[in-house]
């Protein structure tokens, strides 16, 4: 497979081929009709082709599902044909697009047996081979906007595009229509729009593989682009190029990571040059772009379909104190299932049989009732498959209670650090847990309405559902407790030693990068089955992070792996995860990757990981039981230098 060698980038202008709703005719994008196998105008093939084409455009075709196949004749003159309409389009638009292409195909490809015609709205394909249910990535075409993303934003943009598209791909692959479109915040009013689609006759694995290849070929240095192959396509742009109101709220992404794409090769590619009247188009582009940006802004202001459940209101969340008392046997000791930094947690059953976890907040928060309610509503709107859902709250005098969905399998630490239970978490399970935690945090950090920094991410805050999928607990607590969210510097440290980044533990500076640090520690714990903050190794390392760093530098990272899973693990995955873990715990917060990058690193093994640098570390003189009290008397030390000399070169005291 000669990779992208023969691939030509077509510089088109995205808006020229975008939703111009008023235009009746579909927008032509590209076609592939290799000249190698032809038929003559009066042949059996021609007759069969006409049968197939009229069947595609007949009333019998399923325009509502957007995908249809038809066949006619016997080999070697058998013709198989399909159409695929873009997932957001109505059956009417789909029908007229197909009718148009069917009419158009013999002009563009008069006597070719194998044809793929791409239009913005739909794709028609036919061949003398039966290509149904077969992954086909031949004849790819890349379309790029001509405008570059400004260089100082290039990395962030690429991360956003790749993470958005990767998530969309995962959702599309596991949906029945094999389609997903979504929006993500870029800057200010400007949003990124992404769309992915496979032909629905593919399996989840094939669709995922196809999209991964397609996404890897996207021109992420431009403000918009697409990559199209017969089996799938992906596209991003900075304006809504699909019908937003036809795209329903995306379901939370599945935990399972898409299968690794193999070699991302695009073989026999048709080389086509399109001459574009550049100057005219540039002017048109600027005008069009401004118009669309304005429109995007306007649409954005009213669009709420990506924001989850908007019917969440104070009224729908507020529960009566009597209900809570009845559910928990009046906070009976036997119902108590845990004690966290913010209060005791009780198991309970509501009158309708719903099992819940009830958190009785230990200290009254520093804010009034109205603010408390507001924050609860905001946090309740954060809904993601990898987050424990907040179902309601209750206020009674000083008493403040939060009601969560009940997650049956306790927390990750319960399994991970118990020699009797560790074996229940084999490598593939642990790998899925890592991916799920990353997706949960990415949602908190950037995909939800609010930017939530967790600040206390640790194994005991990762709950496991009946299928051992991870669900992050205790997010948004700083908000509910009325802690300052805007100030990036805080004197009230919420966190757990062993998971806190040095800059947060020592200086109270928190950011998304401090969550990343905690995530890195968690990854190393999941791999090793050892706790970071109660780690004693005879060879001198006092904590898991330095131990992992030492092994890494020794070239023996696999020694970190929990012996119980060491025999049966995917070594490349494990090493990659250790690598990611070490990138996350680097001393300099700027060097730590963002979560979207991490998700990408986890899902695509074609991404090259940077070399990790010295991790940031500190030791505690005392482990604060109550996170809220943890600022009491703590000595933190920064360990610089390698594990071998274990020299503490810098000491900070708070
Ligand atoms: C297609 O084939 C015909 C005859 O074999 C040839 O004359 C023509 O140049 C070919 N066209 C392309 C685009 O290769
Ligand atoms: C089909 O066309 C070919 C030449 O194009 C001719 O030789 C042949 O006789 C035609 N057959 C019929 C049935 O018309
Ligand atoms: C549509 O379906 C009907 C009955 O199923 C069939 O008789 C008719 O031939 C079909 N039409 C086309 C164009 O396939
Ligand atoms: C092709 O169409 C037939 C009849 O409409 C249907 O039964 C079959 O499942 C379709 N095949 C695929 C791969 O979509
Ligand atoms: C098909 O093409 C013919 C002529 O090229 C045109 O008259 C007719 O309206 C077209 N039909 C459709 C559905 O576009
Ligand atoms: C967009 O989708 C909605 C809902 O399906 C539909 O009512 C509307 O007509 C569509 N708009 C366009 C321009 O197709
Ligand atoms: C995008 O950011 C704005 C604030 O700039 C926020 O109100 C909105 O909810 C965010 N939307 C998404 C989808 O993250």
XYZ file of C-alpha atoms and ligand atoms in Angstrom:
752
model
C 0.000 0.000 0.000
C 1.616 3.158 -1.096
C 0.269 5.425 1.546
C -0.618 8.964 0.829
C 1.873 9.103 -2.030
C -0.729 9.276 -4.712
C -3.224 11.125 -2.654
C -3.907 14.573 -3.811
C -5.245 17.267 -1.640
C -7.981 19.110 -3.303
C -8.230 22.626 -2.224
C -11.828 23.435 -2.345
C -13.822 25.941 -0.502
C -15.836 24.286 2.058
C -18.628 26.760 2.015
C -19.078 26.442 -1.717
C -20.015 22.830 -1.208
C -21.848 23.287 2.022
C -25.450 23.498 2.997
C -26.871 25.979 0.654
C -30.329 25.128 1.722
C -32.012 27.180 -0.922
C -30.261 25.432 -3.790
C -32.297 22.591 -5.174
C -29.498 20.701 -6.841
C -27.181 18.624 -4.694
C -23.613 19.836 -4.451
C -21.190 17.809 -6.408
C -18.043 16.875 -4.485
C -16.071 14.248 -6.311
C -16.404 11.086 -8.317
C -14.364 7.966 -8.908
C -14.883 5.981 -12.061
C -11.724 4.187 -13.064
C -11.396 3.691 -16.758
C -10.239 0.089 -16.431
C -13.471 -1.826 -16.827
C -16.013 -0.467 -19.222
C -19.160 -1.696 -20.838
C -20.809 -0.840 -24.112
C -24.024 1.015 -24.474
C -26.163 -1.888 -25.544
C -24.756 -4.616 -23.249
C -26.478 -6.712 -20.592
C -24.488 -4.794 -18.035
C -26.050 -1.596 -19.219
C -29.522 -3.063 -18.915
C -28.819 -4.325 -15.403
C -27.327 -1.015 -14.424
C -30.444 0.782 -15.526
C -32.534 -1.581 -13.434
C -30.398 -0.889 -10.401
C -30.414 2.863 -10.939
C -34.156 3.025 -11.313
C -34.549 0.863 -8.251
C -32.336 3.258 -6.255
C -34.517 6.166 -7.268
C -37.812 4.306 -6.976
C -40.503 4.742 -4.367
C -39.437 1.396 -2.894
C -36.113 2.707 -1.713
C -35.774 3.489 1.992
C -35.046 7.197 2.071
C -35.921 7.388 5.721
C -32.999 5.195 6.759
C -30.768 6.940 4.247
C -29.175 3.748 2.968
C -30.391 1.316 0.356
C -29.033 -1.442 -1.850
C -30.238 -2.987 -5.051
C -28.897 -5.699 -7.327
C -29.753 -6.922 -10.799
C -28.581 -9.678 -13.152
C -26.152 -12.548 -12.847
C -22.358 -12.562 -12.780
C -20.395 -11.409 -14.696
C -22.989 -8.802 -15.577
C -24.455 -8.537 -12.138
C -24.748 -4.969 -10.871
C -24.822 -4.007 -7.201
C -25.729 -0.448 -6.292
C -26.243 1.584 -3.115
C -27.017 5.064 -2.007
C -26.147 6.684 1.296
C -27.597 10.004 2.390
C -26.007 12.234 4.987
C -27.435 11.301 8.360
C -28.987 14.652 9.184
C -31.062 14.980 6.024
C -34.755 14.426 5.645
C -36.102 11.634 3.398
C -37.216 14.284 0.887
C -33.765 15.791 0.528
C -32.304 12.297 0.342
C -34.737 11.273 -2.375
C -34.094 14.287 -4.551
C -30.326 13.928 -4.161
C -30.426 10.292 -5.248
C -32.712 11.092 -8.161
C -30.348 13.801 -9.280
C -27.256 11.608 -9.124
C -28.917 8.692 -10.853
C -29.691 11.079 -13.656
C -26.193 12.481 -13.597
C -24.060 9.385 -13.398
C -24.071 8.400 -17.051
C -22.892 11.882 -17.952
C -19.969 11.778 -15.560
C -19.097 8.120 -15.974
C -20.676 7.062 -19.258
C -19.543 3.453 -19.519
C -17.620 2.520 -16.396
C -18.609 -0.529 -14.431
C -17.301 0.725 -11.094
C -18.489 4.135 -9.987
C -18.667 6.174 -6.793
C -20.254 9.606 -6.978
C -19.935 11.841 -3.939
C -22.274 14.732 -3.413
C -22.627 16.753 -0.268
C -25.987 15.270 0.493
C -25.613 11.732 -0.750
C -23.329 9.164 -2.300
C -24.245 6.686 -5.015
C -22.077 3.698 -5.715
C -22.350 0.762 -8.090
C -20.109 -1.998 -9.297
C -19.936 -5.392 -10.936
C -18.514 -6.682 -7.640
C -20.654 -7.252 -4.602
C -19.163 -4.692 -2.219
C -21.897 -4.851 0.412
C -20.723 -5.252 4.014
C -17.133 -4.923 2.859
C -14.794 -2.261 4.147
C -13.447 -0.210 1.269
C -10.931 2.542 1.810
C -9.677 2.759 -1.757
C -9.927 5.917 -3.753
C -9.838 8.327 -0.858
C -10.090 12.026 -1.408
C -9.086 14.805 0.909
C -10.711 18.196 0.690
C -9.151 21.099 2.509
C -10.175 24.599 3.201
C -7.478 26.915 1.931
C -7.268 28.897 5.123
C -4.689 27.816 7.666
C -5.384 27.855 11.348
C -3.124 30.469 12.925
C 0.070 28.865 14.086
C -0.189 29.805 17.754
C -3.501 27.991 17.924
C -2.516 25.067 15.748
C -1.863 22.539 18.502
C -5.001 23.308 20.426
C -7.070 23.204 17.254
C -5.625 19.892 16.177
C -6.315 18.432 19.610
C -9.872 19.673 19.550
C -10.538 18.379 16.042
C -9.034 14.986 16.746
C -10.721 14.495 20.081
C -14.095 15.661 18.792
C -13.876 13.492 15.705
C -12.580 10.476 17.620
C -15.450 10.670 20.032
C -17.921 11.146 17.207
C -16.412 8.124 15.451
C -16.795 5.948 18.527
C -20.440 6.925 18.830
C -21.121 6.551 15.132
C -19.544 3.098 14.977
C -21.735 1.796 17.757
C -24.944 3.366 16.458
C -27.221 1.634 13.989
C -27.138 4.451 11.438
C -23.366 4.692 11.717
C -23.606 8.459 11.838
C -22.681 11.150 14.310
C -22.435 14.913 14.167
C -21.469 17.199 16.999
C -20.253 20.578 17.998
C -17.440 21.609 20.336
C -16.403 25.007 21.652
C -13.467 26.603 19.921
C -13.016 30.253 20.801
C -15.648 32.654 21.987
C -18.721 32.274 19.852
C -16.951 30.113 17.334
C -17.586 26.414 17.473
C -16.157 23.430 15.746
C -18.579 21.190 13.900
C -17.732 17.619 13.114
C -19.545 14.906 11.223
C -18.668 11.265 10.630
C -20.573 8.579 8.793
C -20.055 5.002 7.624
C -22.262 2.986 5.342
C -24.534 1.176 7.809
C -23.773 -2.230 6.291
C -20.383 -2.186 8.027
C -19.739 -3.814 11.368
C -18.860 -1.637 14.312
C -15.223 -2.671 14.022
C -14.997 -1.938 10.298
C -16.723 1.400 10.711
C -14.438 2.322 13.535
C -11.363 1.304 11.559
C -12.520 3.220 8.515
C -13.248 6.390 10.478
C -9.991 6.209 12.323
C -8.150 6.119 9.009
C -10.285 8.895 7.650
C -9.765 11.095 10.718
C -6.026 10.522 10.601
C -6.046 12.001 7.110
C -7.948 15.160 7.983
C -6.100 18.401 7.263
C -6.133 19.624 10.855
C -3.895 22.568 9.989
C -6.780 24.102 8.035
C -9.970 25.620 9.361
C -12.000 22.939 7.657
C -11.632 19.738 5.730
C -12.860 16.267 4.987
C -11.643 12.886 4.039
C -13.874 10.586 2.062
C -13.545 6.931 1.098
C -16.324 4.682 -0.256
C -17.085 3.163 3.162
C -16.960 6.277 5.305
C -16.315 9.981 5.532
C -15.370 12.539 8.116
C -15.576 16.300 8.032
C -14.964 19.270 10.298
C -15.540 22.981 9.832
C -15.948 26.114 11.881
C -19.552 26.599 10.880
C -22.602 24.342 11.031
C -22.516 22.563 7.693
C -25.162 20.062 8.707
C -28.694 20.565 9.940
C -28.116 20.988 13.648
C -31.731 20.647 14.658
C -31.950 17.272 12.951
C -29.063 15.921 14.994
C -30.227 14.700 18.353
C -28.306 15.029 21.586
C -25.323 12.751 21.349
C -25.471 9.831 23.729
C -22.470 9.590 26.013
C -19.574 7.893 24.298
C -19.115 4.216 24.999
C -16.290 3.145 27.253
C -14.787 0.693 24.843
C -12.044 2.167 22.779
C -12.393 1.702 19.074
C -10.200 -1.029 17.672
C -6.785 0.101 16.650
C -6.552 1.046 13.069
C -3.902 -0.884 11.340
C -1.742 0.688 8.766
C -3.537 3.769 7.680
C -3.048 3.226 4.030
C -5.094 4.512 1.206
C -4.269 2.462 -1.814
C -4.957 3.161 -5.450
C -6.055 6.677 -5.258
C -7.495 8.537 -8.097
C -5.586 11.614 -8.796
C -7.668 14.473 -9.852
C -6.899 18.076 -10.152
C -9.514 20.688 -9.858
C -8.683 24.103 -11.019
C -10.273 26.627 -8.810
C -10.568 30.270 -9.723
C -8.594 31.200 -6.704
C -8.949 34.912 -6.524
C -12.677 35.001 -7.019
C -13.107 32.191 -4.611
C -10.985 33.790 -1.942
C -13.133 36.887 -2.070
C -16.253 34.784 -2.044
C -14.812 32.767 0.759
C -14.182 35.739 2.974
C -17.640 37.067 2.387
C -19.196 33.677 2.872
C -17.161 32.920 5.919
C -18.138 36.122 7.632
C -21.739 35.486 6.821
C -21.616 31.964 8.095
C -19.693 32.873 11.202
C -22.410 35.370 11.990
C -25.016 32.792 11.310
C -23.199 30.272 13.402
C -23.171 32.705 16.258
C -26.849 33.287 15.916
C -27.640 29.611 15.714
C -25.381 29.038 18.636
C -27.311 31.404 20.807
C -30.484 29.393 20.520
C -29.123 25.927 20.035
C -29.370 23.826 23.112
C -29.583 20.353 21.715
C -26.070 19.506 22.780
C -26.554 20.534 26.338
C -28.131 17.409 27.655
C -31.268 17.461 29.630
C -32.563 20.978 29.703
C -35.655 20.174 31.659
C -33.498 19.815 34.765
C -34.895 22.384 37.165
C -34.718 23.056 40.864
C -38.265 21.756 41.240
C -37.531 18.488 39.491
C -34.467 17.916 41.674
C -35.612 18.997 45.092
C -36.594 16.137 47.352
C -38.470 16.228 50.561
C -36.509 15.499 53.753
C -39.046 12.864 54.785
C -38.394 11.010 51.537
C -34.684 10.914 52.270
C -35.233 9.787 55.850
C -37.537 7.004 54.681
C -35.076 5.937 51.996
C -32.128 5.666 54.369
C -33.931 4.465 57.523
C -33.257 7.880 58.957
C -29.547 7.708 58.100
C -29.152 4.369 59.867
C -25.611 3.257 60.608
C -26.333 0.009 58.741
C -27.071 2.009 55.613
C -23.792 3.853 55.728
C -21.565 2.882 52.820
C -18.821 5.418 52.981
C -17.325 8.538 54.336
C -15.770 11.082 52.083
C -14.274 14.473 52.499
C -17.626 16.133 52.145
C -19.687 13.941 54.370
C -21.106 10.522 55.005
C -22.683 8.451 52.278
C -25.705 6.222 52.822
C -27.341 3.650 50.656
C -31.055 4.122 50.262
C -34.108 3.055 48.321
C -36.727 5.544 47.229
C -40.400 4.623 47.459
C -40.475 3.773 43.743
C -37.698 1.222 44.267
C -34.859 3.320 42.832
C -31.616 2.628 44.645
C -29.711 5.763 45.483
C -26.607 6.899 47.297
C -27.300 9.750 49.687
C -24.530 12.094 50.671
C -25.115 14.062 53.832
C -22.874 17.079 53.586
C -20.731 17.506 56.629
C -20.330 21.234 56.740
C -22.749 23.767 55.602
C -21.372 25.403 52.555
C -20.411 29.003 52.634
C -23.237 30.069 50.393
C -26.923 30.760 50.531
C -29.737 28.438 49.571
C -30.339 29.991 46.193
C -26.709 29.644 45.180
C -26.585 26.109 46.474
C -29.643 25.218 44.407
C -28.193 26.852 41.340
C -24.991 24.917 41.624
C -26.814 21.647 42.201
C -28.877 22.202 39.069
C -25.749 22.929 37.069
C -23.976 19.854 38.375
C -27.084 17.699 37.810
C -26.957 18.694 34.168
C -23.545 17.133 33.819
C -24.553 13.792 32.479
C -22.133 11.362 31.057
C -21.828 7.629 31.125
C -18.580 7.911 33.052
C -19.896 10.259 35.701
C -22.024 9.349 38.697
C -25.287 11.120 38.089
C -26.645 13.589 40.603
C -30.366 12.898 40.874
C -31.499 15.401 43.416
C -30.934 17.284 46.607
C -32.650 18.159 49.809
C -32.457 21.190 52.073
C -33.725 21.134 55.596
C -32.462 23.851 57.889
C -28.712 23.436 58.059
C -28.934 19.968 56.596
C -27.871 19.622 52.989
C -28.161 16.331 51.221
C -27.245 15.217 47.722
C -28.835 12.184 46.109
C -26.873 10.236 43.516
C -27.514 7.242 41.341
C -26.447 4.097 43.120
C -23.409 2.453 41.564
C -23.342 -1.199 42.622
C -19.729 -2.298 42.484
C -18.077 -0.013 45.033
C -15.011 1.923 44.067
C -11.906 1.146 42.094
C -9.608 1.093 45.127
C -11.748 -1.645 46.640
C -10.657 -3.982 43.841
C -7.337 -2.525 42.865
C -5.561 -2.597 46.195
C -7.032 -5.776 47.620
C -4.843 -8.801 46.827
C -7.925 -11.008 46.946
C -9.825 -8.956 44.393
C -7.116 -7.588 42.094
C -7.452 -10.552 39.775
C -11.013 -9.547 38.933
C -9.553 -6.656 37.031
C -7.658 -8.174 34.128
C -5.706 -5.977 31.765
C -8.434 -5.411 29.204
C -10.781 -4.370 32.013
C -8.190 -2.019 33.453
C -7.512 -0.580 30.033
C -11.217 0.114 29.560
C -11.372 1.725 32.964
C -8.504 4.055 32.055
C -10.297 5.034 28.841
C -13.585 5.575 30.666
C -12.024 7.780 33.322
C -10.344 9.840 30.608
C -13.670 10.303 28.829
C -15.388 11.326 32.028
C -12.778 13.970 32.762
C -12.686 15.242 29.214
C -16.399 15.840 29.550
C -15.884 17.737 32.786
C -13.031 19.761 31.357
C -14.307 20.707 27.974
C -17.398 19.000 26.678
C -19.948 20.105 29.182
C -21.428 23.538 29.601
C -19.209 24.282 32.527
C -15.544 23.749 32.931
C -15.279 21.581 35.979
C -11.947 20.842 37.546
C -12.430 17.820 39.708
C -9.611 18.556 42.172
C -9.924 15.245 43.987
C -9.556 12.543 41.415
C -8.430 9.275 43.001
C -9.188 5.574 42.954
C -11.811 5.843 45.675
C -13.658 8.459 43.638
C -13.973 6.127 40.673
C -17.009 3.906 41.153
C -17.690 0.790 39.124
C -21.082 -0.129 37.739
C -22.446 -3.649 37.324
C -20.364 -4.104 34.161
C -17.274 -2.647 35.819
C -17.494 0.550 33.800
C -15.951 3.453 35.671
C -18.038 6.363 36.919
C -16.347 9.350 38.449
C -17.848 10.570 41.704
C -17.610 13.793 43.696
C -17.152 16.150 40.773
C -18.477 19.646 41.118
C -18.165 19.525 44.909
C -16.089 22.661 44.983
C -18.949 24.437 43.244
C -21.593 23.025 45.535
C -19.471 23.999 48.506
C -19.210 27.513 47.195
C -15.478 27.507 46.705
C -14.055 30.056 44.413
C -14.034 28.712 40.897
C -12.675 31.698 39.108
C -9.628 32.251 41.221
C -6.942 29.924 40.054
C -5.193 30.203 43.335
C -6.850 28.916 46.403
C -6.069 28.588 50.044
C -8.640 25.867 50.455
C -7.073 22.789 49.090
C -9.450 19.993 48.272
C -7.543 16.933 47.379
C -5.773 13.860 48.514
C -2.066 13.594 49.020
C -0.500 11.243 46.614
C -2.761 12.465 43.829
C -2.203 16.176 44.065
C 0.104 17.878 41.651
C 3.045 19.657 43.302
C 1.857 23.103 42.257
C -1.545 22.494 43.781
C -0.321 20.853 46.960
C 2.341 23.475 47.561
C 0.925 26.658 46.194
C -2.778 25.973 45.889
C -2.588 26.518 42.153
C -5.080 24.355 40.395
C -6.013 24.004 36.779
C -7.045 21.249 34.445
C -3.414 20.253 34.549
C -3.671 19.379 38.210
C -6.471 16.941 37.338
C -4.194 15.557 34.639
C -1.537 14.938 37.276
C -4.042 13.026 39.408
C -5.123 11.087 36.344
C -1.502 10.120 35.693
C -1.108 8.819 39.239
C -4.349 6.894 38.835
C -3.140 5.309 35.601
C 0.079 4.167 37.282
C -1.932 2.756 40.180
C -4.266 0.899 37.854
C -1.331 -0.654 36.026
C 0.642 -1.556 39.140
C -2.163 -2.344 41.569
C -0.246 -0.307 44.134
C -1.196 2.843 45.986
C 0.929 5.868 45.322
C 0.796 7.199 48.831
C 1.486 4.050 50.775
C 4.280 2.725 48.718
C 7.475 1.376 50.138
C 9.941 -0.276 47.885
C 13.146 -1.668 49.235
C 15.187 -0.085 46.483
C 14.726 3.399 47.740
C 11.745 4.775 45.841
C 9.231 6.172 48.305
C 6.318 6.505 46.008
C 4.866 4.868 42.979
C 5.563 7.784 40.664
C 9.302 7.804 41.324
C 9.367 4.039 41.161
C 7.679 4.088 37.735
C 10.014 6.824 36.552
C 13.042 4.800 37.661
C 11.841 1.702 35.835
C 11.123 3.753 32.743
C 14.623 5.168 32.684
C 15.978 1.687 33.272
C 14.166 0.452 30.199
C 12.139 -1.987 32.288
C 8.703 -0.367 32.434
C 6.939 -3.735 32.430
C 8.279 -4.407 35.924
C 5.695 -1.910 37.106
C 2.805 -4.100 35.997
C 0.743 -5.804 38.670
C 2.180 -9.368 38.758
C -1.327 -10.787 38.726
C -1.960 -9.466 35.215
C 1.602 -9.406 33.913
C 1.361 -12.666 31.985
C -1.837 -11.827 30.185
C -1.503 -8.226 29.199
C -1.083 -6.432 25.926
C 2.474 -5.267 26.397
C 2.292 -2.470 23.859
C -0.894 -1.118 25.451
C 0.584 -1.336 28.922
C 3.790 0.432 27.929
C 1.789 3.111 26.160
C -0.332 3.631 29.261
C 2.747 3.867 31.487
C 4.160 6.371 29.025
C 0.944 8.401 29.153
C 0.902 8.174 32.953
C 4.424 9.562 33.124
C 3.570 12.374 30.712
C 0.700 13.328 33.007
C 2.790 13.559 36.172
C 5.532 15.735 34.714
C 6.674 18.491 37.016
C 5.905 21.326 34.620
C 2.117 21.582 34.187
C 2.607 23.002 30.706
C 4.325 19.815 29.607
C 1.442 17.624 30.695
C -0.834 16.684 27.805
C -4.466 17.767 27.665
C -7.117 15.130 28.098
C -8.145 15.290 24.495
C -4.579 14.476 23.569
C -4.588 11.668 26.097
C -7.773 10.188 24.658
C -6.189 10.367 21.258
C -3.020 8.709 22.518
C -5.137 5.959 24.025
C -7.242 5.367 20.960
C -4.736 5.718 18.176
C -1.363 4.062 18.201
C -0.217 6.132 15.271
C 0.230 9.167 17.490
C 3.820 9.566 18.575
C 4.194 10.261 22.266
C 6.742 12.787 23.482
C 9.521 11.685 25.808
C 8.401 12.123 29.406
C 10.388 14.419 31.652
C 11.067 14.415 35.344
C 7.882 13.854 37.326
C 6.823 16.364 39.932
C 6.654 14.888 43.396
C 6.142 15.801 46.968
C 5.964 13.843 50.156
C 3.573 14.315 52.957
C 4.434 14.363 56.615
C 0.893 13.541 57.484
C -2.000 12.232 55.515
C -5.016 14.434 55.903
C -8.098 12.295 56.382
C -10.471 15.077 55.651
C -9.575 16.759 52.403
C -11.033 20.011 53.616
C -8.663 20.007 56.535
C -5.710 18.998 54.523
C -4.159 22.431 54.509
C -3.379 22.082 58.203
C 0.207 21.143 58.732
C 1.750 19.771 55.691
C 5.295 19.708 54.615
C 5.754 19.250 50.948
C 8.964 18.543 49.251
C 9.798 18.610 45.642
C 12.025 15.831 44.565
C 14.235 16.788 41.720
C 16.918 14.573 40.335
C 16.712 10.954 39.444
C 15.498 8.189 41.655
C 18.991 6.793 41.885
C 20.447 9.613 43.870
C 17.084 10.291 45.497
C 18.305 13.705 46.421
C 15.809 16.189 47.633
C 17.063 19.408 46.221
C 14.223 21.710 46.927
C 12.004 21.975 49.947
C 8.856 23.996 50.166
C 6.861 24.436 53.283
C 3.383 25.731 53.331
C -10.056 5.961 -20.783
O -9.822 4.955 -21.740
C -9.801 5.414 -23.092
C -9.655 4.253 -23.993
O -9.081 3.165 -23.349
C -8.651 6.400 -23.246
O -8.628 6.895 -24.552
C -8.849 7.539 -22.263
O -7.750 8.413 -22.327
C -8.974 7.003 -20.860
N -9.283 8.106 -19.952
C -8.646 8.290 -18.815
C -9.086 9.465 -18.002
O -7.743 7.569 -18.422
C -23.809 -3.587 -29.681
O -22.833 -2.628 -30.114
C -21.741 -3.202 -30.793
C -20.779 -2.105 -31.102
O -20.897 -1.058 -30.241
C -22.216 -3.920 -32.052
O -21.124 -4.547 -32.686
C -23.256 -4.943 -31.677
O -23.794 -5.505 -32.849
C -24.373 -4.295 -30.871
N -25.302 -5.305 -30.443
C -26.597 -5.101 -30.419
C -27.421 -6.257 -29.931
O -27.097 -4.054 -30.758
C -41.385 -1.861 -5.853
O -41.960 -2.905 -5.100
C -43.062 -3.552 -5.732
C -43.648 -4.556 -4.786
O -42.757 -4.923 -3.777
C -42.569 -4.213 -7.009
O -43.656 -4.833 -7.693
C -41.941 -3.145 -7.896
O -41.396 -3.756 -9.060
C -40.863 -2.425 -7.176
N -40.378 -1.354 -8.012
C -39.071 -1.170 -8.268
C -38.747 -0.041 -9.166
O -38.205 -1.898 -7.811
C -29.819 -5.195 0.659
O -31.208 -5.085 0.392
C -31.966 -6.231 0.770
C -33.385 -6.004 0.290
O -33.733 -4.652 0.374
C -31.889 -6.416 2.263
O -32.599 -7.551 2.660
C -30.421 -6.574 2.648
O -30.305 -6.661 4.041
C -29.621 -5.410 2.144
N -28.223 -5.656 2.391
C -27.459 -4.781 3.022
C -26.074 -5.181 3.240
O -27.883 -3.684 3.388
C -32.709 14.207 -15.676
O -32.046 14.797 -16.791
C -32.925 15.271 -17.806
C -32.095 15.804 -18.934
O -30.754 15.723 -18.716
C -33.813 16.331 -17.207
O -34.722 16.756 -18.149
C -34.551 15.777 -16.009
O -35.316 16.785 -15.400
C -33.596 15.208 -15.008
N -34.333 14.598 -13.938
C -34.029 14.852 -12.665
C -34.841 14.121 -11.632
O -33.133 15.616 -12.303
C -33.532 20.449 9.844
O -34.075 19.391 10.597
C -35.333 19.674 11.189
C -35.715 18.502 12.054
O -35.588 17.292 11.367
C -36.332 19.945 10.083
O -37.573 20.245 10.649
C -35.841 21.105 9.231
O -36.705 21.308 8.151
C -34.451 20.816 8.719
N -33.947 22.008 8.055
C -33.444 21.961 6.825
C -32.961 23.249 6.288
O -33.360 20.922 6.189
C -19.241 26.805 25.085
O -18.762 27.892 25.856
C -19.779 28.724 26.368
C -19.125 29.837 27.129
O -18.159 30.444 26.338
C -20.720 27.940 27.242
O -21.758 28.765 27.687
C -21.291 26.790 26.454
O -22.105 25.992 27.268
C -20.188 25.932 25.887
N -20.769 24.907 25.044
C -20.288 23.659 24.975
C -20.982 22.735 24.060
O -19.315 23.299 25.609
